[in-house]
Coordinates of C-alpha atoms in Angstrom, one line a residue:
Chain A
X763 CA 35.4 111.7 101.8
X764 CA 35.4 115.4 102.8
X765 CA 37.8 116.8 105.0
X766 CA 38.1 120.2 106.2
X767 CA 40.9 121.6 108.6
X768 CA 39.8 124.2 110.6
X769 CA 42.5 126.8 111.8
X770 CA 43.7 130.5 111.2
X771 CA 47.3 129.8 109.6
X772 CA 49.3 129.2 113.4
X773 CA 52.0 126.8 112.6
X774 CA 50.1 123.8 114.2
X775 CA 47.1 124.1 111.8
X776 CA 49.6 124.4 108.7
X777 CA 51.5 120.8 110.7
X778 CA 47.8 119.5 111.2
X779 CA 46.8 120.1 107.0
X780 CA 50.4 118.7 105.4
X781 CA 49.8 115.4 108.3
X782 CA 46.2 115.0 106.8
X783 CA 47.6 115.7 103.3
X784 CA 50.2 112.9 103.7
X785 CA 48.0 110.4 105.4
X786 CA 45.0 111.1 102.6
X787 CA 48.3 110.0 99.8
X788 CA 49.8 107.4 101.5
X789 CA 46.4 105.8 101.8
X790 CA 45.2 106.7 98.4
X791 CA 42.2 107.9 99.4
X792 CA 39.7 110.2 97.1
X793 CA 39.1 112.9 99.3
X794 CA 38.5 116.7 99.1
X795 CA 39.8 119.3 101.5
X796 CA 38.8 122.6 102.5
X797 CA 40.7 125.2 105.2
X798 CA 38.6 127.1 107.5
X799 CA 39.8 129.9 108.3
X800 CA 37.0 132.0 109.2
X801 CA 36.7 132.1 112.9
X802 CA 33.0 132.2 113.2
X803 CA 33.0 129.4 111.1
X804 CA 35.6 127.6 113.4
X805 CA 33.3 128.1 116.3
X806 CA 30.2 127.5 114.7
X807 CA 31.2 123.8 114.6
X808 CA 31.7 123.4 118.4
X809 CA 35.3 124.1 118.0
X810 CA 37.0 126.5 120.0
X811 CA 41.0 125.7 120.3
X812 CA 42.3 124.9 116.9
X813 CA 43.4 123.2 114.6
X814 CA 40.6 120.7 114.5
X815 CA 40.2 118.3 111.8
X816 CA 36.5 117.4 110.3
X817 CA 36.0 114.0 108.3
X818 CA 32.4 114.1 106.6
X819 CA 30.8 116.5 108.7
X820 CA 32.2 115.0 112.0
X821 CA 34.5 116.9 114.2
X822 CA 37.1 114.6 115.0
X823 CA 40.2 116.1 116.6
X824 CA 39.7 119.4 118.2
X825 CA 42.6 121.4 120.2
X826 CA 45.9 119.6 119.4
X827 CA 47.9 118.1 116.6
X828 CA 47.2 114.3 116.3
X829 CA 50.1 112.6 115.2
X830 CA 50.1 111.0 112.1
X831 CA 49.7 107.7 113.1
X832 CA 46.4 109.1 114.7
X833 CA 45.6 110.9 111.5
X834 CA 45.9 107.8 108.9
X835 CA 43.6 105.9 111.9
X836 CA 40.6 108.4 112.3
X837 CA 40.5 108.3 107.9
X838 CA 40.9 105.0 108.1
X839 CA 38.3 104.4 110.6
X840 CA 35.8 106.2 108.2
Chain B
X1104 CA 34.1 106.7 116.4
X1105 CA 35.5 109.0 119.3
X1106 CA 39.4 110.3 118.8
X1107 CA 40.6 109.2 122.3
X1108 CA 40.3 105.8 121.4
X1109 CA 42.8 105.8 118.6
X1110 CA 45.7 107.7 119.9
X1111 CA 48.6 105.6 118.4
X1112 CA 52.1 107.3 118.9
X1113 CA 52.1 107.3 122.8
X1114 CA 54.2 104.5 123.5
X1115 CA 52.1 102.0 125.6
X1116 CA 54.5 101.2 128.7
X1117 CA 54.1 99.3 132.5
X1118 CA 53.1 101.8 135.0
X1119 CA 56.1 100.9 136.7
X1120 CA 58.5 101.7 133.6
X1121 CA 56.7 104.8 133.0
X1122 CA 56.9 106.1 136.8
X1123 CA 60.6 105.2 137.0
X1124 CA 61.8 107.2 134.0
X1125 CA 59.9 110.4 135.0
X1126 CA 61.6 109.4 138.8
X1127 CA 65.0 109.9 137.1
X1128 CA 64.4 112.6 134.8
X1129 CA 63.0 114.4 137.8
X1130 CA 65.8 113.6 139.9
X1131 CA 68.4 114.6 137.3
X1132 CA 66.7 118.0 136.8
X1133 CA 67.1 119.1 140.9
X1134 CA 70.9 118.0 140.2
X1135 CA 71.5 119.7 137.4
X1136 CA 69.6 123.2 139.0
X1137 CA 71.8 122.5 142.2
X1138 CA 74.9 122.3 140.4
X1139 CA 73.7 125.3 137.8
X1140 CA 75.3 127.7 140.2
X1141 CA 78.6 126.5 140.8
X1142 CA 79.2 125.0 137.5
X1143 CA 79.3 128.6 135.7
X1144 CA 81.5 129.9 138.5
X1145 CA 84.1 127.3 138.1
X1146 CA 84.0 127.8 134.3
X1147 CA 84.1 131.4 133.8
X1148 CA 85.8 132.3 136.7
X1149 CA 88.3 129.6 137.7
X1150 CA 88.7 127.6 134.2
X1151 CA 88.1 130.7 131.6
X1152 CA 89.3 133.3 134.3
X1153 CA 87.2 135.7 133.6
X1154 CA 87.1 139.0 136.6
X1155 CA 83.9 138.5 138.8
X1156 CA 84.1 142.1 139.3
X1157 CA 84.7 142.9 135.7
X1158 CA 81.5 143.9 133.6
X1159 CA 83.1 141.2 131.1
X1160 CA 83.0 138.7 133.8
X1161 CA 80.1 139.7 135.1
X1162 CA 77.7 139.9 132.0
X1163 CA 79.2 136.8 130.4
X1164 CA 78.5 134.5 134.1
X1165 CA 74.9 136.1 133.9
X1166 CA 74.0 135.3 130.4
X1167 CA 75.1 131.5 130.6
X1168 CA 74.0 130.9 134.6
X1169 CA 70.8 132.5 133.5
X1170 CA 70.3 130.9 130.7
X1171 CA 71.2 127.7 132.2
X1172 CA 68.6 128.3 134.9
X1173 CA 66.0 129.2 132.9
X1174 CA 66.3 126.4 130.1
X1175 CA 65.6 124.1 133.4
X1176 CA 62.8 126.0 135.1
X1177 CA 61.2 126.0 131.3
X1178 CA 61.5 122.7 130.4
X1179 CA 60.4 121.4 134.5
X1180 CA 57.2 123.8 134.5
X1181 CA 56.1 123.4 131.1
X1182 CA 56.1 119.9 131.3
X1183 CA 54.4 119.7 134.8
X1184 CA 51.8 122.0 133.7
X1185 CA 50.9 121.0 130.7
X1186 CA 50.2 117.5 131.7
X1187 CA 48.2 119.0 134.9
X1188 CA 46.9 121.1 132.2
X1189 CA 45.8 118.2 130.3
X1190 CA 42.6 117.3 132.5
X1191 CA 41.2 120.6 131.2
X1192 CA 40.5 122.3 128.5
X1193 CA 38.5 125.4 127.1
X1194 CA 35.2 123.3 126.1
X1195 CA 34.7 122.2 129.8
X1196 CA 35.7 125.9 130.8
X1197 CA 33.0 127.3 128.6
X1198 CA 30.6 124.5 130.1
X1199 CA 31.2 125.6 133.6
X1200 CA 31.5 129.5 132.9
X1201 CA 27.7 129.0 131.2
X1202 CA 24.9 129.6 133.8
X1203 CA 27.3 132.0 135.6
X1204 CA 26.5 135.7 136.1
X1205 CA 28.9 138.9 136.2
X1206 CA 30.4 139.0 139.9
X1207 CA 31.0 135.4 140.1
X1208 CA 31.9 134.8 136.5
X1209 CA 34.4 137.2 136.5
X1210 CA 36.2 135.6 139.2
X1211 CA 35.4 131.9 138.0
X1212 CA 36.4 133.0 134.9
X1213 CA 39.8 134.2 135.6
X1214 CA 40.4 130.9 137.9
X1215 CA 40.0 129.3 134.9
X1216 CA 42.0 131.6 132.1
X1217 CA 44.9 130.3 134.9
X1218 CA 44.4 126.7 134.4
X1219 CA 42.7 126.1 131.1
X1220 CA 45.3 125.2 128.3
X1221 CA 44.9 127.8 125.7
X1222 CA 46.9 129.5 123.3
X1223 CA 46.5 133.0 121.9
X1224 CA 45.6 132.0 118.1
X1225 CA 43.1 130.5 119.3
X1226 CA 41.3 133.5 121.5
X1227 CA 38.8 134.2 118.7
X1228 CA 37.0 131.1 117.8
X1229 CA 37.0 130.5 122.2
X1230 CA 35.1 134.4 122.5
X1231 CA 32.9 133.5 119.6
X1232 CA 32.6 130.4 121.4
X1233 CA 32.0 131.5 124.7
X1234 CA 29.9 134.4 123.6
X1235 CA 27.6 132.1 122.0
X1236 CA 27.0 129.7 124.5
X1237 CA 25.9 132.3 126.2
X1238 CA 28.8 133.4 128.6
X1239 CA 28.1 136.9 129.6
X1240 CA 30.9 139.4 127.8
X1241 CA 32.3 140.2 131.0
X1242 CA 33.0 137.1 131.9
X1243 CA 34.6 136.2 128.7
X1244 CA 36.8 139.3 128.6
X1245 CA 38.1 137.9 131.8
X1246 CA 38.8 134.8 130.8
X1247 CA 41.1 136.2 127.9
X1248 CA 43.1 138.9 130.3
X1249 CA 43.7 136.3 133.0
X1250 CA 45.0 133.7 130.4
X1251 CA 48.3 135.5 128.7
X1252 CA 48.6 137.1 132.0
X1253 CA 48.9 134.3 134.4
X1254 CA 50.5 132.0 132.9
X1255 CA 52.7 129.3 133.9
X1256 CA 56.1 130.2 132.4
X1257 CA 55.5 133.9 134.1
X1258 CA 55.0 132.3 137.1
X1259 CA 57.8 130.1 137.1
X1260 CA 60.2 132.3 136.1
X1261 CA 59.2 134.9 138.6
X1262 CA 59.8 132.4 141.3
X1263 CA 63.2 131.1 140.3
X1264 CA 64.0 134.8 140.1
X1265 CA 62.4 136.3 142.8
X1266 CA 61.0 134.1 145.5
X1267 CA 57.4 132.7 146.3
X1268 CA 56.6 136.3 147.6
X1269 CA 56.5 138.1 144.8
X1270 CA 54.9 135.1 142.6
X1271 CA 52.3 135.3 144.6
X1272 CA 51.6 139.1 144.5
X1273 CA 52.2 138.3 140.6
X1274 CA 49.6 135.7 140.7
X1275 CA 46.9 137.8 142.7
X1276 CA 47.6 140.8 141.3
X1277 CA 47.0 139.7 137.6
X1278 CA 43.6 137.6 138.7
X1279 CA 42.1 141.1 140.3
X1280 CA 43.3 142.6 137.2
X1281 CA 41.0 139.9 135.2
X1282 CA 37.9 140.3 137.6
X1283 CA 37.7 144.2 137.6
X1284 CA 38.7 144.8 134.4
X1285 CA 36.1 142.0 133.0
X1286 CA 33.7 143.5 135.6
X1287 CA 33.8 146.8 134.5
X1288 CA 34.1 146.3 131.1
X1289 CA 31.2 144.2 131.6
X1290 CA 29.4 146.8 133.5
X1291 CA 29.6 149.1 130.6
X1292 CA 27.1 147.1 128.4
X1293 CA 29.3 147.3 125.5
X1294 CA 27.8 144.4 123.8
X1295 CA 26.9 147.2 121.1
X1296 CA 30.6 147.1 120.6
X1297 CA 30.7 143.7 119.3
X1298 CA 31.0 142.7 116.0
X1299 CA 27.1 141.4 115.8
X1300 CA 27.6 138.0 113.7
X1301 CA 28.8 136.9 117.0
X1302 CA 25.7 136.7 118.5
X1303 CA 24.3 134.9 115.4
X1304 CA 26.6 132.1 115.9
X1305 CA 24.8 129.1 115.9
X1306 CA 26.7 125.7 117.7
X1307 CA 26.5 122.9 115.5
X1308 CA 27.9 119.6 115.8
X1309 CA 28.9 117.2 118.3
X1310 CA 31.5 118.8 121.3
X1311 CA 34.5 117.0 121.3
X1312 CA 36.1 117.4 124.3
X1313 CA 39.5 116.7 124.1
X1314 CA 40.8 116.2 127.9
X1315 CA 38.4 113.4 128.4
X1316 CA 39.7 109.9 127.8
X1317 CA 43.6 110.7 128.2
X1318 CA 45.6 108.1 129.2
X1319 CA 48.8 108.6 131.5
X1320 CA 51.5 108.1 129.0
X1321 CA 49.1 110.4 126.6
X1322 CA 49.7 113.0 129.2
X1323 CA 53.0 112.5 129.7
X1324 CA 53.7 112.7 125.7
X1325 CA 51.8 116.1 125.8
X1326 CA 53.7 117.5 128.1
X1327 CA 57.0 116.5 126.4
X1328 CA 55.7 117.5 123.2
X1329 CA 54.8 121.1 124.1
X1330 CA 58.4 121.7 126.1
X1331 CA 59.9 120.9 122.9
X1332 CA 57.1 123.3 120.9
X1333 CA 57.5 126.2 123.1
X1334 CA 61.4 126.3 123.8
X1335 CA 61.2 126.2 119.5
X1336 CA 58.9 129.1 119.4
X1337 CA 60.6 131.5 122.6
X1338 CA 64.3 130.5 122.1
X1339 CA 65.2 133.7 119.7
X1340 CA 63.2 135.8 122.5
X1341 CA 65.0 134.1 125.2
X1342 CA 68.3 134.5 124.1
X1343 CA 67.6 138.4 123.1
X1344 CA 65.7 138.8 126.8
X1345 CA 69.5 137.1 128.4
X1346 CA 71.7 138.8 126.3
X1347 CA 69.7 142.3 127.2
X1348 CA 69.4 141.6 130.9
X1349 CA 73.8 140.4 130.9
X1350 CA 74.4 143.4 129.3
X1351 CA 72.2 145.5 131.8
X1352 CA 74.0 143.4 134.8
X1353 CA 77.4 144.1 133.7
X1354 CA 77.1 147.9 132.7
X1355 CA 74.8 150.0 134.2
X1356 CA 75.8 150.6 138.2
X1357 CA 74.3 149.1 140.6
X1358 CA 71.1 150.8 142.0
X1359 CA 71.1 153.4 139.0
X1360 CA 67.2 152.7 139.0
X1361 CA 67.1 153.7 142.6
X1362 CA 69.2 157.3 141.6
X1363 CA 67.6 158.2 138.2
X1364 CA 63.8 156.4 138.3
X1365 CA 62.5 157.1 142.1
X1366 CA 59.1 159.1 141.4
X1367 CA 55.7 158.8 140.5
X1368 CA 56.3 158.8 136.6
X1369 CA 57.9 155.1 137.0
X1370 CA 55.0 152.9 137.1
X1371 CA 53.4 155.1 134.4
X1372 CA 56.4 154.9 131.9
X1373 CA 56.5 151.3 132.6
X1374 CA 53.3 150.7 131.1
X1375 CA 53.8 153.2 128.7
X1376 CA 57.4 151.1 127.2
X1377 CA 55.6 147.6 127.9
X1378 CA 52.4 148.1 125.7
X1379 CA 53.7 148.2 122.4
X1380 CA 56.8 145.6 123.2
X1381 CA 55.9 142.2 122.3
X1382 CA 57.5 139.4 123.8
X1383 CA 56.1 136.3 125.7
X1384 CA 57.7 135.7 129.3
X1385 CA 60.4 133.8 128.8
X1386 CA 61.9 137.1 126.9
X1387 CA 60.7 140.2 129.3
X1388 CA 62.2 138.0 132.3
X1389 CA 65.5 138.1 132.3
X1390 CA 65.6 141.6 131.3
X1391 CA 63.0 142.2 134.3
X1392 CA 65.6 140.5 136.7
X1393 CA 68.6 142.7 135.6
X1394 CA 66.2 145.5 135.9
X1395 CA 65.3 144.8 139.4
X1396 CA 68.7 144.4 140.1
X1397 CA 69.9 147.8 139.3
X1398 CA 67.1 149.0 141.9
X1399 CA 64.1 149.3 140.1
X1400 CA 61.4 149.3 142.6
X1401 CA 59.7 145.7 142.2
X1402 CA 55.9 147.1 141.4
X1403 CA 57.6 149.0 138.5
X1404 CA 59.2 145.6 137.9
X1405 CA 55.6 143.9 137.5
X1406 CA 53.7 146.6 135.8
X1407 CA 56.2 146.4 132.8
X1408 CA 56.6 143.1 132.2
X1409 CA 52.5 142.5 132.5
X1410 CA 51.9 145.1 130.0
X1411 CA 54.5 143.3 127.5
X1412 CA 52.5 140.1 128.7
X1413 CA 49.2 141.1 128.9
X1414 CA 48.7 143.8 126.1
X1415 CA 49.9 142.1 123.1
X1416 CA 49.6 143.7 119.4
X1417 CA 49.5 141.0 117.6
X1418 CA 46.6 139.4 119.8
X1419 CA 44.7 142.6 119.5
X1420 CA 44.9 142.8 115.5
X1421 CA 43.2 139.0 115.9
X1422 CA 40.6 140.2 118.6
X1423 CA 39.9 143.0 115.6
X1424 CA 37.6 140.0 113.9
X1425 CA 35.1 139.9 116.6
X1426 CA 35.4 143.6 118.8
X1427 CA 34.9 146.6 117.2
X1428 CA 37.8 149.3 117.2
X1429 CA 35.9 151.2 119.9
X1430 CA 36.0 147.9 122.2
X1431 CA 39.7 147.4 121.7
X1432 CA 40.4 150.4 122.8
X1433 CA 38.1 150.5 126.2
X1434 CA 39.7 147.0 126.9
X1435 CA 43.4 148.5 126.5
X1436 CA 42.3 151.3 128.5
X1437 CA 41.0 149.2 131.2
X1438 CA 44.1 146.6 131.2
X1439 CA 46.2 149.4 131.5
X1440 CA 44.5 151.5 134.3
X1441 CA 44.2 148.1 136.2
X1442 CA 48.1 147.9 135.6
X1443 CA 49.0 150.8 136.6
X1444 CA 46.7 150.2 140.4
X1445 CA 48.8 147.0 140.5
X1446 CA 52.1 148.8 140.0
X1447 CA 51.5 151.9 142.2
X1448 CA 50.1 149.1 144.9
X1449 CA 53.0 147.1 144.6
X1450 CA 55.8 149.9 145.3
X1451 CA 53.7 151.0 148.3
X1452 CA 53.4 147.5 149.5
X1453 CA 56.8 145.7 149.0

């Protein structure tokens, strides 16, 4: 599973990375991560409010922190 | 598998539950904003007995009746507005500012900076964004003055302070402030001045959009959630802002603005002391009302506490990734001239 956060350092993107980081333990899950940072690369996928959250290449949250509830669901789901 | 169908942590109540409890909170919030008032004069003056008259008195009823009043006004327009907020967002903005030329962009554009729900860390991937999808840079430049400058907690605050009146002068004023200076900067052609990879952004990907499948108690949880983020992020600015304005209110005579600042060189100075302040709203309000108090003239008022608002540093040193130096500086320029039209205006007007 690869999973990038995209986001420039606000406090919700760093919220949005430690929920994912959590969720990715708590499930046990083998998963890489990545931070984007670059803001050309943030809009290059579509995304134009961050944080966003990508899971294998799909965006899946864009514009507000999911909860983590929501978070352990949408890996889950994959 | 799209995210609106897995939002777990809004709790799942009747419509009828759900209706009720907002009924209650909302009636509770008009009571407590009645009483605000006469509360703080009963305890400072009658049960603390503090001198009305006294600059002790005085400052101290300010800070806590302000305070008081504006911790209300906060948490009842953020919440409103960000769940009114929540049936937009910046993707269906960019969507409908796309086919749009200058002219009509601009003032589309700036309609929309108003409602769209967007936060300042976020003002380079939505330019990229919007520059890519092919939104003329105009347009987007006027999109990103109208949103810090109209925004809901100025709004709000001016009104609790200061009547419908000049909210609405606020509210017009900063939009023709988006549409000329987007126009003109626009008009300039300085799409030389733009960092180029921006125009080599290529959209990949499938758009999420995230106002679309919301439900009610979603919303709701929103705009609970972002009261309680915002009042985090504003309350040391708030506090500083309240403590600055009782001071003002309790020291300095009344009217000495009308004796010491009456002249030309106000509005000018005001822009001048606002640019390189940073504050959000919530901070530069307070002090704004104490300020107006002591008779300075109500343009003045405006043209300071948009310039804190509008010409932020910090969002500047972001926009540095994306607008060459030269760019920043025409778009400052332009803010500021359009600043100053509105403050001159203003104190001919009111």
């Amino acid at each position: 599973m690869d999973i990038k956060i995209l986001g420039s350092g606000c406090t919700k993107c760093q919220t949005l990375e430690r929920l994912t980081h959590d969720a990715v333990d708590q499930l046990g899950l083998d998963a890489t991560f990545e931070k984007v940072t670059d803001p050309a690369e943030i809009a290059s996928w579509g995304v134009m409010a961050t944080p966003a959250l990508v899971i294998d290449d799909t965006v899946v949250v864009s514009g507000r922190v999911p909860s983590a509830d929501d978070v352990r669901k949408l890996l889950t789901a994959r | 598998m799209s995210a609106s169908t897995v939002l777990g942590d809004a709790p799942t109540r009747s419509p009828l539950r759900r209706w009720s409890l907002l009924a209650s909170a909302a009636v509770i919030w008009f009571t407590l904003y009645q009483l605000n008032l006469r509360w703080w004069n009963w305890v400072v003056f009658d049960w603390v007995g503090l001198g009305r008259d006294t600059r002790v008195g005085g400052s101290v009823h300010f800070f806590f009746y302000d305070l008081t009043k504006i911790a209300l006004l906060l948490t009842g327009v953020i919440f409103v507005v960000t769940v009114l907020r929540s049936f937009m967002s910046v993707e269906r903005t960019r969507a409908l500012l796309g086919g749009k030329r200058e002219g009509v962009g601009n003032v589309a554009a700036a309609g929309l900076g108003v409602v769209t729900p967007f936060c300042s860390c976020s003002a380079v991937p939505a330019f990229i964004g919007f520059v890519a999808a092919g939104v003329p840079l105009g347009v987007t430049l006027s999109f990103l003055i109208a949103s810090p400058l109209v925004n809901e907690v100025a709004i709000v605050l001016l009104f609790g302070l200061f009547g419908w009146k000049v909210t609405a002068l606020y509210i017009v004023g900063g939009m023709v402030i988006a549409i000329v200076a987007g126009a003109v900067l626009g008009r300039l052609r300085l799409e030389r001045w733009v960092e180029p990879f921006v125009f080599e952004t290529r959209l990949r990907g499938v758009l999420i959009d995230p106002s679309a499948g919301l439900s009610w108690d979603d919303r709701l949880l929103m705009g609970r959630e972002e009261v309680g983020s915002i009042l985090r992020k504003i309350w040391p600015y708030l506090l500083a802002g309240i403590g600055l304005g009782a001071a003002i209110h309790g020291w300095l005579p009344a009217d000495w603005f009308a004796e010491h600042a009456t002249g030309w060189w106000g509005v000018p100075l005001a822009v001048a002391i606002g640019v390189p302040l940073y504050s959000n709203a919530a901070g530069v309000l307070p002090l704004v009302d104490a300020l107006h108090d002591k008779g300075l003239p109500m343009g003045t008022v405006l043209a300071f506490m948009m310039s804190v608002v509008a010409l932020s540093t910090p969002e500047m040193i972001l926009l540095r990734r994306v607008l060459k130096p030269k760019l920043i500086a025409t778009y400052f320029g332009v803010v500021a001239v359009s600043i100053l039209g509105i403050g001159f205006l203003f104190n001919l007007v009111i």
